[in-house]
Amino acid sequence: MRQYASAEVRRNRLVAGALFVLGTMLLGRMGYVQLVRGAAYRVKAASLHIDSLRLAPERGRILDCWGRPLTLNQTACLVYVWPRKVRNLDSLADILASAGLGTKEEVRQEIAEHEKMFCFPKRLEQPAADALWRRIVKCRFGNCTEVEAETHRWYPFGPSCSNVVGFVGEDGGLAGLEAWYDSVLSGQPGWVLMQREGLGLELPYPSYPRVEPVPGADITLTLDLDVQELCYRALAAGLERTGAKHGSAVVLDAQDGAVLALASCPSYDPARFRDFPASRYKCAPVCDEFEPGSSFKIVVCAAALESPQAEEFVRDRYDVSAGAIEVSGYRISDAHNHGVLDFDGLFTQSSNPGCAMLALRLDRTHFYLTAKALGFGEPVGIGLPGEATGRMDKPAKLTALRIANNAFGQGVTVTLLQLAAAYLCIANNGRYVRPYLVRSVRSGNRVLHQAGPRPGRQVLAPATCARMKEILAKVVTEGTGTFAAVPGVEVCGKTGTAQKVEPGGGYSDTRSMMSFVGFLPREPARYVIAVLLDEPNHRFASTSAGPVFREIGEQLLLLEKVRRARMAAGQFPVAGRTEPGMRIAGK
């Protein structure tokens, strides 16, 4: 008995010792887990039960000068499915089919064909998406299905404004103003912590922190939607009439340099930008460089009138009856025989040999500085991607042949916006004002940036510009620009026909860039208009670009008339709200 008791005591002691050791190990493990590994396990637990949800900000709008939106944000919902987690395919297919994602059989087949997460292509409106999500949660399919709201950009005016506005991709703005001002438009994202339940469904929790997103700022442009669209239509008609490959147009407010239109045709639909070649994404009036031809003759005209020998140049006669002159072994010729021309006739009849003869008598540095003063050879700084600078030879490189060619727009490159800005300088009596496109940037009621006319600089004497206006008016009434005449108003402008350079060198006999640049009326000017056509089937700019200029000018005057009539009747000129200080050009 005593032996049995002794054995029982030893067994009890052994069990107690084992329990003590086990308890000590458990306590040690608990201490290790709590004290040493506690922070790591808390992070792991949080990752299983807490998730951070990014809150996307609303993208800022781009508005025209009257407050009309050129971009809009639309919210739609997409349905995502994780096929491997679906426990009852028939029931889920029935629920999704009831939301209009297809027939039950189509939805069932769609899910069965995928192994990984996929998205139904059809977008649902918010009310239908909310009803679908409530049913999904009720039927406990939240762990394999997600309904996610997606905001996408809509461009209500499509191709007519796409070259300026641009478009947005998955990574933000990819072209136009959408790309250049992406950081301003995109805003700041927010976030919220969500509680994840056992089935993987994420639910908000009141005590979890939340940071609201900051919407992007709105950008108001100087662009006038009505002017932009009338330019686009005029270009489209001009391309159809002349067979040109491409056309561009610029309209500036002649009083302050505000850009009213920057049009390109053919264009592209920003909602389907992937369906169009990337070459169409740029804003051609700002990005494309070309040799301007005779529209560049304002430089030699201004340089001559501003030179010490101005009286001599104006008094002389220029014999171009031979139809051509030879400079450094190269022949410079006219399309027509103009006989003997006076100073004005060099430009009204657009004589290449005559302008070359005049340029050869000018100081090279003076010619170069005049061109630079008119804005050539440097970017305007309009605020669009890919803006070109143009190209000009420095005075040291202006050989006799180079300056002779430069005189009629060969051997130099410009953009259409640079040309428009140079003619704006003449319209403004020698004050060069850089055109501008953005009028204001606003976040809610707070003005982040307010723009206006840029400070101008006097680069030509007012008397010089008055003389040039006389000449440019004669171009339209009795010279090469008669097809650009606008009934009821005096137009000043100049044609430009520039042969394109062949790939192997030399100038083409069949391919040309044709332009007409000018302003109306003569005094005081209200609009500067520049038109460019690429390879029209007409021989001269007078019959190709000139009529497009006239069409735009006529439509601008008609638009003015309609707006003034509405204002006289106590109505707002256009639908929508205007910005403080807005006006119709010429008012």
XYZ file of C-alpha atoms in Angstrom:
587
model
C 0.000 0.000 0.000
C 2.804 2.266 0.981
C 4.559 1.379 -2.334
C 1.390 2.167 -4.297
C 1.086 5.554 -2.603
C 4.688 6.334 -3.292
C 4.199 5.552 -6.962
C 1.088 7.743 -7.114
C 2.980 10.633 -5.527
C 5.789 10.312 -8.044
C 3.255 10.227 -10.885
C 1.515 13.296 -9.552
C 4.806 15.083 -9.150
C 5.773 14.095 -12.697
C 2.478 15.331 -14.089
C 2.729 18.517 -12.046
C 6.281 19.062 -13.241
C 5.247 18.470 -16.841
C 2.338 20.857 -16.442
C 4.660 23.402 -14.844
C 7.161 23.108 -17.670
C 4.350 23.288 -20.245
C 2.798 26.276 -18.504
C 6.190 27.967 -18.307
C 6.704 27.339 -22.022
C 3.243 28.663 -22.798
C 3.803 31.727 -20.665
C 7.184 32.243 -22.312
C 5.627 31.869 -25.741
C 2.845 34.262 -24.816
C 5.401 36.721 -23.506
C 7.427 36.368 -26.719
C 4.333 36.840 -28.857
C 3.033 39.786 -26.837
C 6.243 41.565 -25.969
C 8.681 40.672 -28.735
C 6.507 39.896 -31.751
C 3.447 41.834 -30.719
C 3.934 44.726 -33.101
C 4.506 42.430 -36.096
C 1.387 40.385 -35.324
C -0.688 43.518 -34.881
C 0.385 44.629 -38.369
C -0.458 41.200 -39.764
C -3.853 41.195 -38.095
C -4.567 44.673 -39.396
C -3.661 43.573 -42.899
C -6.249 40.803 -42.642
C -9.040 42.918 -41.178
C -8.212 46.499 -42.218
C -7.627 47.863 -45.692
C -6.933 51.340 -47.036
C -9.218 52.559 -49.799
C -7.999 55.351 -52.092
C -10.534 58.117 -52.644
C -10.073 59.582 -56.138
C -10.543 63.358 -56.441
C -12.822 64.886 -59.026
C -10.784 66.201 -61.942
C -11.008 69.917 -62.612
C -12.873 71.206 -65.626
C -11.600 73.136 -68.627
C -13.946 75.994 -69.560
C -14.155 78.372 -72.488
C -14.159 82.149 -72.003
C -17.916 82.176 -71.349
C -17.759 79.426 -68.724
C -18.963 76.645 -71.014
C -17.359 73.297 -70.074
C -15.068 71.767 -72.684
C -14.618 68.749 -70.388
C -17.042 66.958 -68.069
C -16.678 64.179 -65.505
C -19.137 61.290 -65.723
C -19.434 58.587 -63.074
C -20.346 55.032 -64.057
C -19.860 51.706 -62.297
C -18.054 48.555 -63.412
C -18.705 45.026 -62.125
C -15.684 42.832 -61.282
C -15.832 39.078 -60.626
C -13.291 36.644 -59.118
C -14.427 33.347 -60.776
C -12.470 31.029 -58.452
C -14.320 32.352 -55.408
C -17.801 31.898 -56.875
C -19.595 29.159 -54.901
C -22.925 29.200 -56.780
C -22.494 30.191 -60.412
C -26.183 29.975 -61.351
C -27.321 32.252 -58.541
C -24.650 34.880 -59.260
C -25.387 34.764 -62.997
C -29.073 35.368 -62.255
C -28.242 38.396 -60.061
C -25.863 39.971 -62.613
C -28.245 39.310 -65.517
C -30.985 41.178 -63.663
C -28.735 44.278 -63.717
C -28.525 44.202 -67.517
C -25.043 42.740 -67.917
C -26.447 40.160 -70.355
C -28.737 37.157 -70.312
C -28.275 34.644 -67.527
C -26.620 32.208 -69.919
C -24.301 34.899 -71.339
C -23.214 35.984 -67.861
C -22.740 32.357 -66.759
C -20.602 31.625 -69.810
C -18.569 34.821 -69.320
C -17.693 33.837 -65.746
C -16.971 30.237 -66.690
C -14.538 31.286 -69.433
C -12.277 33.225 -67.019
C -10.004 31.974 -64.285
C -8.702 35.261 -62.933
C -10.497 38.450 -61.991
C -12.222 40.167 -64.929
C -14.511 43.108 -65.543
C -17.783 43.237 -67.483
C -17.432 45.841 -70.256
C -20.861 47.402 -69.724
C -20.984 50.418 -67.405
C -23.920 50.819 -65.016
C -25.476 54.067 -63.881
C -25.127 54.795 -60.170
C -28.746 53.930 -59.087
C -28.654 50.569 -60.889
C -25.197 49.837 -59.491
C -26.315 50.626 -55.927
C -29.325 48.284 -56.253
C -27.101 45.538 -57.653
C -24.601 45.884 -54.819
C -27.327 45.623 -52.161
C -28.536 42.392 -53.713
C -24.980 41.036 -53.980
C -24.403 41.722 -50.261
C -27.754 40.236 -49.281
C -26.992 37.024 -51.187
C -23.463 36.931 -49.702
C -21.539 37.217 -52.974
C -19.469 40.145 -51.726
C -16.319 38.050 -51.469
C -16.263 37.254 -55.202
C -17.918 40.315 -56.749
C -17.153 44.017 -56.631
C -19.065 47.018 -57.983
C -16.667 49.920 -58.374
C -17.507 53.484 -59.332
C -15.335 54.903 -62.090
C -15.164 58.519 -63.179
C -14.290 59.035 -66.820
C -13.700 62.173 -68.833
C -16.240 63.276 -71.416
C -15.488 65.814 -74.136
C -18.832 67.289 -75.279
C -17.405 69.107 -78.313
C -15.238 66.249 -79.583
C -12.898 66.850 -82.532
C -13.382 70.616 -82.813
C -11.555 71.267 -79.498
C -9.510 68.085 -79.054
C -6.206 69.526 -80.320
C -6.310 72.136 -77.574
C -8.012 70.281 -74.727
C -6.324 66.904 -75.291
C -7.398 63.788 -73.390
C -6.849 61.729 -70.250
C -5.548 58.157 -69.986
C -5.143 55.792 -67.053
C -2.059 57.686 -65.871
C -3.509 61.197 -66.148
C -3.422 63.758 -68.937
C -1.727 62.535 -72.104
C -2.190 65.379 -74.604
C -3.117 69.039 -74.866
C -4.081 71.078 -71.818
C -5.006 67.855 -70.009
C -1.315 66.911 -70.083
C 0.252 70.366 -69.639
C -1.881 71.216 -66.584
C -2.319 67.664 -65.281
C -1.021 68.483 -61.788
C -3.489 71.387 -61.535
C -6.488 69.472 -62.879
C -5.930 66.145 -61.114
C -6.287 67.349 -57.500
C -5.105 65.431 -54.427
C -6.382 61.898 -53.643
C -7.783 61.025 -50.207
C -8.063 57.727 -48.319
C -10.185 55.897 -45.784
C -9.537 52.816 -43.631
C -12.096 50.032 -44.147
C -12.881 46.987 -41.989
C -12.783 43.673 -43.831
C -15.188 40.981 -42.593
C -14.735 37.213 -42.825
C -16.053 36.907 -46.377
C -13.705 39.636 -47.580
C -16.373 42.339 -47.776
C -15.013 45.795 -46.945
C -17.191 47.942 -44.679
C -16.665 51.461 -43.309
C -16.000 51.779 -39.588
C -16.924 55.021 -37.810
C -13.812 55.275 -35.655
C -11.369 54.713 -38.517
C -9.667 57.834 -39.944
C -10.676 59.342 -43.277
C -8.983 62.011 -45.416
C -11.235 63.580 -48.043
C -9.835 64.098 -51.563
C -9.178 67.622 -52.828
C -10.843 68.233 -56.206
C -8.747 69.544 -59.088
C -8.873 73.197 -60.042
C -10.937 74.550 -62.939
C -9.108 76.261 -65.797
C -10.879 79.005 -67.731
C -9.471 79.731 -71.174
C -9.609 82.717 -73.489
C -10.814 80.244 -76.129
C -14.283 81.022 -77.455
C -16.136 77.810 -78.295
C -18.243 79.476 -81.007
C -15.143 80.885 -82.729
C -13.334 77.554 -82.379
C -16.168 75.645 -84.000
C -16.679 78.097 -86.858
C -12.938 77.865 -87.629
C -13.106 74.071 -87.574
C -16.067 74.061 -89.983
C -14.375 76.561 -92.310
C -11.222 74.422 -92.387
C -13.208 71.244 -93.064
C -14.961 72.948 -95.988
C -11.638 74.333 -97.244
C -10.016 70.890 -97.165
C -12.902 69.393 -99.097
C -12.786 72.175 -101.688
C -9.008 72.197 -102.218
C -8.068 68.583 -101.476
C -5.501 69.729 -98.892
C -4.062 67.148 -96.509
C -4.391 69.288 -93.399
C -5.522 72.732 -92.328
C -4.929 74.999 -89.333
C -6.386 78.283 -88.179
C -5.679 80.814 -85.418
C -7.914 83.668 -84.267
C -6.593 86.264 -81.818
C -8.353 89.143 -80.113
C -6.445 92.030 -81.687
C -6.870 94.230 -78.618
C -5.105 92.078 -76.042
C -3.738 88.953 -77.755
C -6.259 86.539 -76.208
C -6.431 83.298 -78.197
C -10.021 82.866 -79.397
C -9.397 79.779 -81.559
C -6.682 77.230 -82.333
C -8.207 74.838 -84.845
C -6.821 71.846 -86.733
C -8.505 69.647 -89.326
C -8.669 66.686 -89.646
C -8.749 66.119 -85.928
C -9.653 63.187 -83.666
C -12.266 62.134 -81.131
C -10.671 62.327 -77.653
C -13.120 59.716 -76.353
C -11.626 57.223 -78.850
C -8.101 58.600 -79.145
C -6.577 55.133 -79.597
C -8.441 54.821 -82.922
C -6.490 57.734 -84.430
C -2.811 58.231 -85.330
C -0.760 59.956 -82.641
C 0.259 62.629 -85.166
C -3.214 64.164 -84.784
C -2.940 64.673 -81.019
C -0.781 67.804 -81.246
C -2.049 71.352 -81.653
C -0.755 72.004 -85.180
C -0.874 75.857 -85.088
C 1.493 75.718 -82.103
C 3.602 72.630 -82.824
C 4.090 72.464 -86.611
C 6.986 74.387 -88.168
C 6.838 75.312 -91.841
C 8.452 77.702 -94.299
C 5.978 80.597 -94.461
C 6.580 81.890 -97.968
C 5.343 85.373 -98.814
C 3.429 85.900 -95.550
C 6.927 86.420 -94.053
C 7.500 89.452 -96.316
C 6.272 91.734 -93.535
C 9.768 91.344 -92.055
C 11.624 92.796 -95.031
C 8.917 95.460 -95.347
C 9.255 96.489 -91.673
C 13.060 96.317 -91.787
C 13.155 98.573 -94.849
C 10.734 101.132 -93.364
C 12.717 101.194 -90.092
C 16.153 101.486 -91.734
C 18.127 104.753 -92.133
C 17.639 104.461 -95.925
C 13.825 104.159 -95.620
C 13.085 107.185 -97.789
C 15.395 105.884 -100.495
C 13.806 102.413 -100.421
C 10.286 103.849 -100.641
C 11.225 106.277 -103.455
C 12.998 103.719 -105.651
C 11.518 101.596 -108.415
C 12.281 97.899 -108.722
C 12.644 96.442 -112.192
C 11.475 92.819 -112.128
C 10.442 92.780 -115.779
C 12.911 89.952 -116.481
C 10.753 87.766 -114.224
C 13.783 86.555 -112.264
C 17.116 87.526 -110.748
C 20.201 85.454 -110.078
C 21.821 85.411 -106.634
C 25.009 83.396 -106.007
C 24.283 81.225 -108.995
C 20.662 80.492 -108.018
C 17.609 81.794 -109.847
C 14.809 83.544 -107.947
C 11.736 83.992 -110.112
C 8.133 85.224 -110.097
C 5.082 83.307 -111.257
C 4.010 86.374 -113.274
C 5.845 89.244 -114.981
C 5.225 92.399 -112.953
C 7.381 94.824 -114.922
C 8.637 97.729 -112.805
C 7.198 97.957 -109.276
C 7.175 100.673 -106.653
C 7.777 99.869 -102.977
C 4.120 99.046 -102.279
C 3.925 96.922 -105.415
C 6.668 94.603 -104.157
C 4.203 93.382 -101.518
C 0.820 93.861 -103.133
C 1.993 91.816 -106.141
C 4.161 89.606 -103.892
C 7.275 89.748 -106.069
C 9.965 87.339 -104.865
C 12.799 88.854 -106.975
C 11.752 92.378 -105.927
C 11.756 91.537 -102.195
C 15.093 89.735 -102.615
C 16.559 92.845 -104.283
C 15.331 94.961 -101.371
C 16.682 92.528 -98.734
C 20.131 92.523 -100.336
C 20.358 96.268 -99.656
C 19.501 95.874 -95.951
C 21.906 95.483 -93.062
C 21.932 91.770 -92.136
C 21.827 92.399 -88.381
C 18.965 94.879 -88.752
C 16.959 92.344 -90.779
C 17.590 89.632 -88.170
C 16.697 91.855 -85.205
C 13.492 92.987 -86.913
C 12.427 89.369 -87.355
C 13.273 88.604 -83.723
C 11.356 91.665 -82.537
C 8.288 90.332 -84.346
C 8.545 87.098 -82.345
C 10.153 84.757 -84.864
C 12.754 82.248 -83.722
C 11.414 81.828 -80.177
C 8.340 80.147 -78.658
C 5.266 82.192 -77.899
C 4.843 80.287 -74.616
C 1.181 79.486 -75.031
C 1.187 76.576 -72.533
C 0.672 73.527 -74.755
C 2.911 70.459 -75.157
C 5.355 70.359 -78.054
C 5.394 74.071 -78.888
C 7.930 74.747 -81.639
C 10.381 77.638 -81.714
C 10.924 78.046 -85.440
C 14.334 78.544 -87.004
C 16.248 81.570 -88.272
C 19.840 82.132 -89.332
C 21.990 84.398 -87.187
C 23.416 87.475 -88.978
C 26.812 85.785 -89.420
C 25.171 83.074 -91.531
C 23.046 85.418 -93.616
C 24.883 85.174 -96.913
C 23.530 87.012 -99.925
C 21.588 83.939 -101.005
C 20.239 83.264 -97.507
C 18.923 86.777 -96.907
C 17.462 86.877 -100.426
C 15.595 83.634 -99.726
C 14.571 84.722 -96.227
C 13.014 87.856 -97.704
C 10.214 85.769 -99.265
C 9.989 83.144 -96.515
C 12.384 80.445 -97.674
C 15.088 79.058 -95.394
C 13.210 80.091 -92.237
C 10.591 78.138 -90.310
C 7.741 79.492 -88.200
C 4.550 78.324 -86.530
C 1.138 79.624 -87.496
C 0.760 81.132 -84.027
C 4.048 83.041 -84.460
C 2.796 84.442 -87.754
C -0.487 85.507 -86.157
C 1.429 87.196 -83.305
C 3.601 89.122 -85.791
C 0.553 90.453 -87.642
C -0.985 91.272 -84.255
C 2.017 93.526 -83.657
C 1.284 95.446 -86.851
C -2.420 95.666 -85.969
C -1.413 97.078 -82.548
C 0.702 99.854 -84.122
C 4.042 98.196 -83.386
C 3.385 96.899 -79.867
C 4.260 93.203 -79.664
C 1.963 91.320 -77.262
C 2.445 87.610 -76.665
C -0.820 85.729 -77.183
C -2.179 83.940 -74.122
C -4.637 81.071 -73.678
C -5.335 80.623 -69.930
C -7.406 83.344 -68.260
C -7.817 81.955 -64.736
C -7.329 78.926 -62.492
C -9.849 78.455 -59.676
C -10.368 75.948 -56.892
C -13.939 76.363 -55.678
C -14.379 80.062 -54.941
C -10.649 80.623 -54.540
C -8.697 82.165 -57.441
C -5.323 80.465 -57.709
C -4.171 82.319 -60.813
C -5.601 85.237 -62.732
C -4.111 85.994 -66.144
C -4.642 88.807 -68.544
C -2.939 90.538 -71.428
C 0.815 90.175 -71.175
C 2.855 93.375 -71.001
C 3.676 94.445 -74.529
C 6.810 96.047 -75.890
C 7.062 98.640 -78.630
C 9.149 97.055 -81.385
C 8.073 99.064 -84.455
C 7.265 102.729 -84.820
C 3.528 103.499 -85.140
C 4.288 105.322 -88.419
C 5.905 102.166 -89.785
C 2.821 100.133 -88.945
C 0.475 102.724 -90.418
C 2.412 102.474 -93.703
C 2.358 98.681 -93.546
C -1.404 98.694 -92.974
C -1.813 100.711 -96.174
C 0.198 98.119 -98.060
C -1.581 95.116 -96.513
C -4.961 96.686 -97.277
C -3.893 97.079 -100.945
C -2.938 93.370 -101.005
C -6.622 92.571 -100.434
C -8.164 95.249 -102.646
C -5.848 95.138 -105.657
C -3.159 92.518 -105.088
C -2.855 88.787 -104.455
C -5.377 88.684 -101.587
C -8.627 89.681 -103.287
C -10.247 86.312 -102.466
C -9.790 87.094 -98.753
C -11.868 90.283 -98.880
C -14.708 90.361 -96.340
C -17.748 92.399 -97.450
C -18.419 95.481 -95.371
C -15.048 95.686 -93.641
C -11.492 96.673 -94.617
C -9.116 93.715 -94.403
C -5.325 93.871 -94.127
C -3.385 90.712 -94.900
C -0.879 88.800 -96.953
C -0.815 85.580 -98.945
C 1.918 82.992 -98.532
C 2.775 80.202 -100.967
C 5.785 78.161 -99.865
C 7.168 75.206 -101.794
C 7.798 72.201 -99.564
C 11.266 70.739 -99.298
C 11.671 67.351 -100.973
C 13.088 64.471 -98.882
C 16.239 64.364 -101.000
C 16.725 68.141 -100.919
C 15.512 70.969 -103.129
C 12.045 72.477 -103.388
C 9.032 70.676 -104.818
C 7.313 71.948 -107.956
C 3.960 70.432 -106.945
C 3.701 70.425 -103.122
C 3.210 73.667 -101.186
C 2.093 75.129 -97.875
C -0.350 77.972 -98.482
C -1.362 80.591 -95.970
C -3.231 83.827 -95.543
C -2.636 85.938 -92.442
C -4.259 89.246 -91.677
C -6.559 91.291 -89.464
C -9.855 93.095 -89.677
C -10.967 95.778 -89.706
C -7.998 97.986 -90.509
C -8.704 100.530 -87.749
C -9.134 99.597 -85.010
C -8.420 95.935 -85.565
C -10.590 93.458 -83.658
C -9.453 90.070 -84.969
C -6.216 88.594 -86.260
C -6.794 85.493 -88.396
C -4.185 83.077 -89.726
C -5.006 80.174 -92.050
C -2.695 77.427 -93.331
C -3.426 74.645 -95.825
C -1.042 71.757 -96.439
C -0.693 70.707 -100.091
C -3.950 72.002 -101.578
C -4.507 71.255 -105.249
C -4.574 75.004 -106.033
C -1.494 76.740 -107.358
C -1.719 79.861 -105.208
C -2.671 80.759 -101.652
C -4.998 83.468 -102.958
C -7.532 80.887 -104.171
C -6.951 78.259 -101.454
C -6.246 79.859 -98.061
C -7.802 83.224 -98.950
C -11.407 81.969 -99.159
C -11.047 80.138 -95.830
C -9.870 83.407 -94.249
C -12.882 85.175 -95.762
C -15.286 82.520 -94.447
C -13.895 82.824 -90.921
C -13.998 86.639 -91.082
C -17.613 86.683 -92.280
C -18.689 84.244 -89.576
C -16.914 86.256 -86.873
C -18.757 89.423 -87.894
C -22.059 87.524 -87.992
C -21.365 86.120 -84.525
C -20.672 89.646 -83.261
C -23.959 90.845 -84.732
C -25.951 88.046 -83.118
C -24.338 88.577 -79.715
C -24.893 92.314 -79.777
C -28.543 91.759 -80.689
C -28.930 89.415 -77.727
C -27.298 91.913 -75.401
C -29.521 94.707 -76.723
C -32.517 92.497 -75.971
C -31.311 92.018 -72.414
C -30.206 88.433 -73.039
C -26.853 86.932 -72.295
C -24.754 86.549 -75.500
C -24.316 82.785 -75.036
C -25.686 80.048 -72.809
C -23.865 79.802 -69.500
C -22.141 82.166 -67.110
C -19.410 84.603 -68.042
C -16.264 85.424 -66.117
C -15.850 88.892 -64.592
C -14.546 91.343 -67.141
C -15.422 89.181 -70.154
C -16.366 90.983 -73.309
C -16.990 90.498 -76.968
C -14.000 91.518 -79.063
C -14.556 95.029 -80.221
C -16.954 95.955 -77.414
